[in-house]
Short mmCIF file of C-alpha atoms in Angstrom, two decimals:
data_model
loop_
_atom_site.label_atom_id
_atom_site.label_comp_id
_atom_site.label_asym_id
_atom_site.label_seq_id
_atom_site.Cartn_x
_atom_site.Cartn_y
_atom_site.Cartn_z
CA MET O 1 -149.82 42.34 46.01
CA MET O 2 -150.24 41.81 42.25
CA ARG O 3 -151.07 38.25 41.27
CA ILE O 4 -148.86 36.45 38.75
CA THR O 5 -151.00 35.05 35.94
CA GLU O 6 -148.15 34.08 33.55
CA THR O 7 -149.51 36.49 30.96
CA ILE O 8 -147.05 37.44 28.24
CA LEU O 9 -147.48 40.50 26.01
CA VAL O 10 -145.96 39.72 22.61
CA VAL O 11 -144.82 42.81 20.67
CA GLU O 12 -143.48 41.67 17.30
CA ASP O 13 -144.23 43.15 13.86
CA GLU O 14 -143.02 40.16 11.82
CA LEU O 15 -146.11 37.97 11.48
CA ILE O 16 -144.31 34.63 11.08
CA THR O 17 -142.07 35.29 14.10
CA ALA O 18 -145.02 36.52 16.17
CA ASP O 19 -147.07 33.42 15.37
CA LEU O 20 -144.12 31.13 16.19
CA ILE O 21 -143.58 32.82 19.57
CA CYS O 22 -147.27 32.61 20.45
CA ASP O 23 -147.48 28.94 19.41
CA ILE O 24 -144.49 28.01 21.60
CA LEU O 25 -145.74 29.92 24.64
CA ILE O 26 -149.35 28.74 24.39
CA GLU O 27 -148.16 25.13 24.05
CA GLU O 28 -146.24 25.56 27.32
CA GLY O 29 -149.29 26.92 29.16
CA PHE O 30 -148.62 30.66 29.15
CA ASN O 31 -151.40 33.22 28.55
CA ILE O 32 -150.88 35.58 25.63
CA LEU O 33 -151.77 39.22 25.01
CA GLY O 34 -151.34 40.09 21.31
CA PRO O 35 -149.37 39.68 19.25
CA VAL O 36 -149.24 43.41 18.54
CA LYS O 37 -147.13 45.32 16.02
CA SER O 38 -146.73 48.78 17.56
CA ALA O 39 -146.48 50.65 20.85
CA ALA O 40 -149.96 52.13 20.42
CA GLU O 41 -151.44 48.65 19.88
CA ALA O 42 -149.56 47.28 22.89
CA ILE O 43 -150.87 49.97 25.27
CA ALA O 44 -154.41 49.61 23.89
CA VAL O 45 -154.40 45.83 24.38
CA CYS O 46 -153.13 46.17 27.97
CA GLU O 47 -155.71 48.83 28.82
CA LYS O 48 -158.58 46.70 27.50
CA SER O 49 -157.40 43.45 29.09
CA SER O 50 -158.80 42.27 32.41
CA VAL O 51 -155.38 40.72 33.09
CA LEU O 52 -152.17 42.77 33.03
CA PRO O 53 -149.01 41.37 31.45
CA ASP O 54 -146.40 39.86 33.76
CA VAL O 55 -143.79 39.88 31.01
CA ALA O 56 -143.46 41.92 27.82
CA LEU O 57 -141.57 40.15 25.06
CA CYS O 58 -140.69 43.22 23.05
CA ASP O 59 -139.02 43.54 19.66
CA ILE O 60 -136.87 46.68 19.62
CA HIS O 61 -137.65 47.71 16.04
CA ILE O 62 -141.46 47.81 15.69
CA LYS O 63 -143.99 49.65 13.54
CA GLY O 64 -144.99 53.20 14.41
CA ASN O 65 -143.12 56.20 15.77
CA GLU O 66 -142.18 54.69 19.11
CA SER O 67 -139.39 52.12 19.44
CA GLY O 68 -139.63 48.92 21.40
CA ILE O 69 -137.24 50.39 23.97
CA ALA O 70 -139.46 53.43 24.58
CA LEU O 71 -142.49 51.14 24.76
CA ALA O 72 -140.75 48.88 27.29
CA GLN O 73 -140.09 51.88 29.52
CA THR O 74 -143.80 52.80 29.42
CA LEU O 75 -144.86 49.19 30.11
CA GLN O 76 -142.53 48.98 33.12
CA ALA O 77 -143.86 52.22 34.56
CA ARG O 78 -147.56 51.55 33.98
CA PHE O 79 -147.94 47.79 34.34
CA TYR O 80 -144.87 46.77 36.41
CA CYS O 81 -144.01 43.95 34.01
CA GLU O 82 -140.62 42.38 33.35
CA ILE O 83 -139.05 42.98 29.94
CA VAL O 84 -137.44 40.53 27.53
CA PHE O 85 -136.04 42.22 24.42
CA LEU O 86 -136.03 40.48 21.06
CA THR O 87 -134.17 41.91 18.08
CA ALA O 88 -132.16 41.24 14.95
CA PHE O 89 -129.87 44.14 15.85
CA SER O 90 -127.08 43.89 18.41
CA ASP O 91 -125.02 47.04 17.74
CA ALA O 92 -123.47 48.86 20.70
CA ALA O 93 -125.89 51.81 20.70
CA THR O 94 -128.97 49.55 20.68
CA LEU O 95 -127.53 47.37 23.42
CA LYS O 96 -126.71 50.37 25.60
CA SER O 97 -130.25 51.76 25.30
CA ALA O 98 -131.84 48.37 25.92
CA PHE O 99 -129.68 47.46 28.92
CA ALA O 100 -130.46 50.79 30.60
CA LEU O 101 -133.94 49.39 31.30
CA LYS O 102 -132.47 46.29 33.00
CA PRO O 103 -134.33 43.68 30.94
CA VAL O 104 -134.36 40.08 32.15
CA MET O 105 -132.80 39.00 28.88
CA TYR O 106 -131.87 40.25 25.40
CA ILE O 107 -132.54 37.65 22.69
CA THR O 108 -130.99 38.07 19.25
CA LYS O 109 -132.79 36.67 16.21
CA PRO O 110 -132.77 33.98 15.02
CA PHE O 111 -133.56 32.51 18.43
CA SER O 112 -134.15 28.95 19.59
CA GLU O 113 -137.22 27.63 21.40
CA THR O 114 -135.03 26.98 24.45
CA GLN O 115 -133.70 30.56 24.51
CA LEU O 116 -137.24 31.89 24.43
CA LEU O 117 -138.53 29.63 27.20
CA VAL O 118 -135.51 30.23 29.45
CA ALA O 119 -136.01 33.99 29.11
CA ILE O 120 -139.72 33.83 29.92
CA ARG O 121 -139.21 31.47 32.87
CA MET O 122 -136.43 33.70 34.24
CA ALA O 123 -138.72 36.72 33.98
CA ILE O 124 -141.56 34.95 35.82
CA PHE O 125 -139.09 33.72 38.45
CA GLN O 126 -137.85 37.27 38.99
CA LEU O 127 -141.42 38.51 39.43
CA MET O 128 -142.12 35.79 41.98
CA GLN O 129 -139.08 36.85 43.99
CA GLN O 130 -140.31 40.45 43.98
CA ARG O 131 -143.97 39.75 44.71
CA THR O 132 -144.06 36.65 46.88
CA GLY O 133 -140.69 36.46 48.62
CA LYS O 134 -139.08 33.29 49.91
CA PRO O 135 -141.59 30.48 50.66
CA ASN O 136 -141.81 29.25 54.24
CA GLY O 137 -141.38 25.57 55.08
CA SER O 138 -142.79 24.18 51.83
CA THR O 139 -142.33 20.53 50.91
CA LEU O 140 -142.96 19.00 47.51
CA SER O 141 -144.13 15.53 46.55
CA LEU O 142 -142.41 14.48 43.31
CA THR O 143 -141.50 11.12 41.80
CA GLU O 144 -138.10 10.52 40.24
CA ARG O 145 -139.59 10.89 36.75
CA GLU O 146 -141.34 14.12 37.73
CA ARG O 147 -138.07 15.53 39.07
CA GLU O 148 -136.43 14.61 35.77
CA ILE O 149 -139.14 16.44 33.82
CA ILE O 150 -139.14 19.56 35.99
CA ALA O 151 -135.33 19.75 35.74
CA LEU O 152 -135.63 19.79 31.94
CA ILE O 153 -138.34 22.46 32.13
CA GLN O 154 -136.01 24.57 34.29
CA ASN O 155 -133.39 24.28 31.53
CA GLY O 156 -135.78 25.65 28.91
CA PHE O 157 -136.95 22.42 27.29
CA SER O 158 -140.45 22.43 25.81
CA SER O 159 -142.89 19.55 26.33
CA LYS O 160 -142.08 18.28 22.82
CA GLN O 161 -138.35 18.39 23.47
CA ILE O 162 -138.77 16.61 26.81
CA ALA O 163 -140.91 13.92 25.16
CA HIS O 164 -138.23 13.34 22.52
CA ARG O 165 -135.40 13.29 25.08
CA LEU O 166 -137.16 10.84 27.43
CA ASN O 167 -138.70 8.77 24.62
CA ILE O 168 -142.26 9.32 25.83
CA SER O 169 -145.27 11.04 24.25
CA VAL O 170 -146.04 14.75 24.58
CA GLU O 171 -149.33 13.80 26.23
CA THR O 172 -147.44 11.81 28.86
CA VAL O 173 -145.27 14.85 29.61
CA LYS O 174 -148.39 17.01 29.95
CA THR O 175 -149.99 14.41 32.25
CA HIS O 176 -146.89 14.50 34.47
CA ARG O 177 -147.01 18.30 34.54
CA LYS O 178 -150.68 18.28 35.54
CA ARG O 179 -150.13 15.68 38.29
CA MET O 180 -147.19 17.59 39.76
CA LEU O 181 -149.39 20.66 40.14
CA GLN O 182 -152.46 18.84 41.41
CA LYS O 183 -150.79 16.84 44.17
CA ASN O 184 -148.77 19.82 45.38
CA ASN O 185 -151.77 22.18 45.17
CA LEU O 186 -149.97 24.60 42.84
CA ASN O 187 -151.30 26.84 40.06
CA SER O 188 -148.44 26.79 37.58
CA ILE O 189 -145.19 25.11 36.56
CA SER O 190 -143.41 28.41 37.21
CA GLN O 191 -144.59 28.26 40.82
CA LEU O 192 -143.23 24.72 41.10
CA VAL O 193 -139.86 25.78 39.64
CA TYR O 194 -139.74 28.67 42.11
CA LEU O 195 -140.46 26.43 45.10
CA LEU O 196 -137.90 23.86 43.98
CA HIS O 197 -135.23 26.53 43.80
CA HIS O 198 -135.85 27.60 47.41
CA ILE O 199 -136.38 24.14 48.87
CA ALA O 200 -133.41 22.44 47.23
#
């Protein structure tokens, strides 16, 4: 069974957007491959990496001869990753082609931080369902504050947004995240979210 490493391949040819995406995802603890600007670059990065992508965040209109949709099809077939499409175009023909690949989500630019994080967390959740199945008899140790934080994470809030909403520091949020994982012997927040869904 393939291990889930929370590795996200970012395929985006607009530098500012690519950097923004990577900053948000790295801040939330995800591993990044890229960003890359073309299909050829994306395949090369995956082939050279010791860790395969779990999710490909793929702009539909990218540099080179191959579209993001064609690339996504190749990535699904070769690396078994989930797809999240990102695009400024939402015409009927583009949507039809994109939806044929059954992506987890289709995000239209300009996007919000919450939209991005919800899409990535949904993709990881879907992978966990496919690869690990329903957990057996798990119990979780969480304080009331920790449950409040994990509920916000489930809703796509970033650590900064949670800190602002709860009137605490970002470092305090990160400390809570770390403690939740340590005391429940878990590897990632996505794993915790997955267990909560099945235990609740």
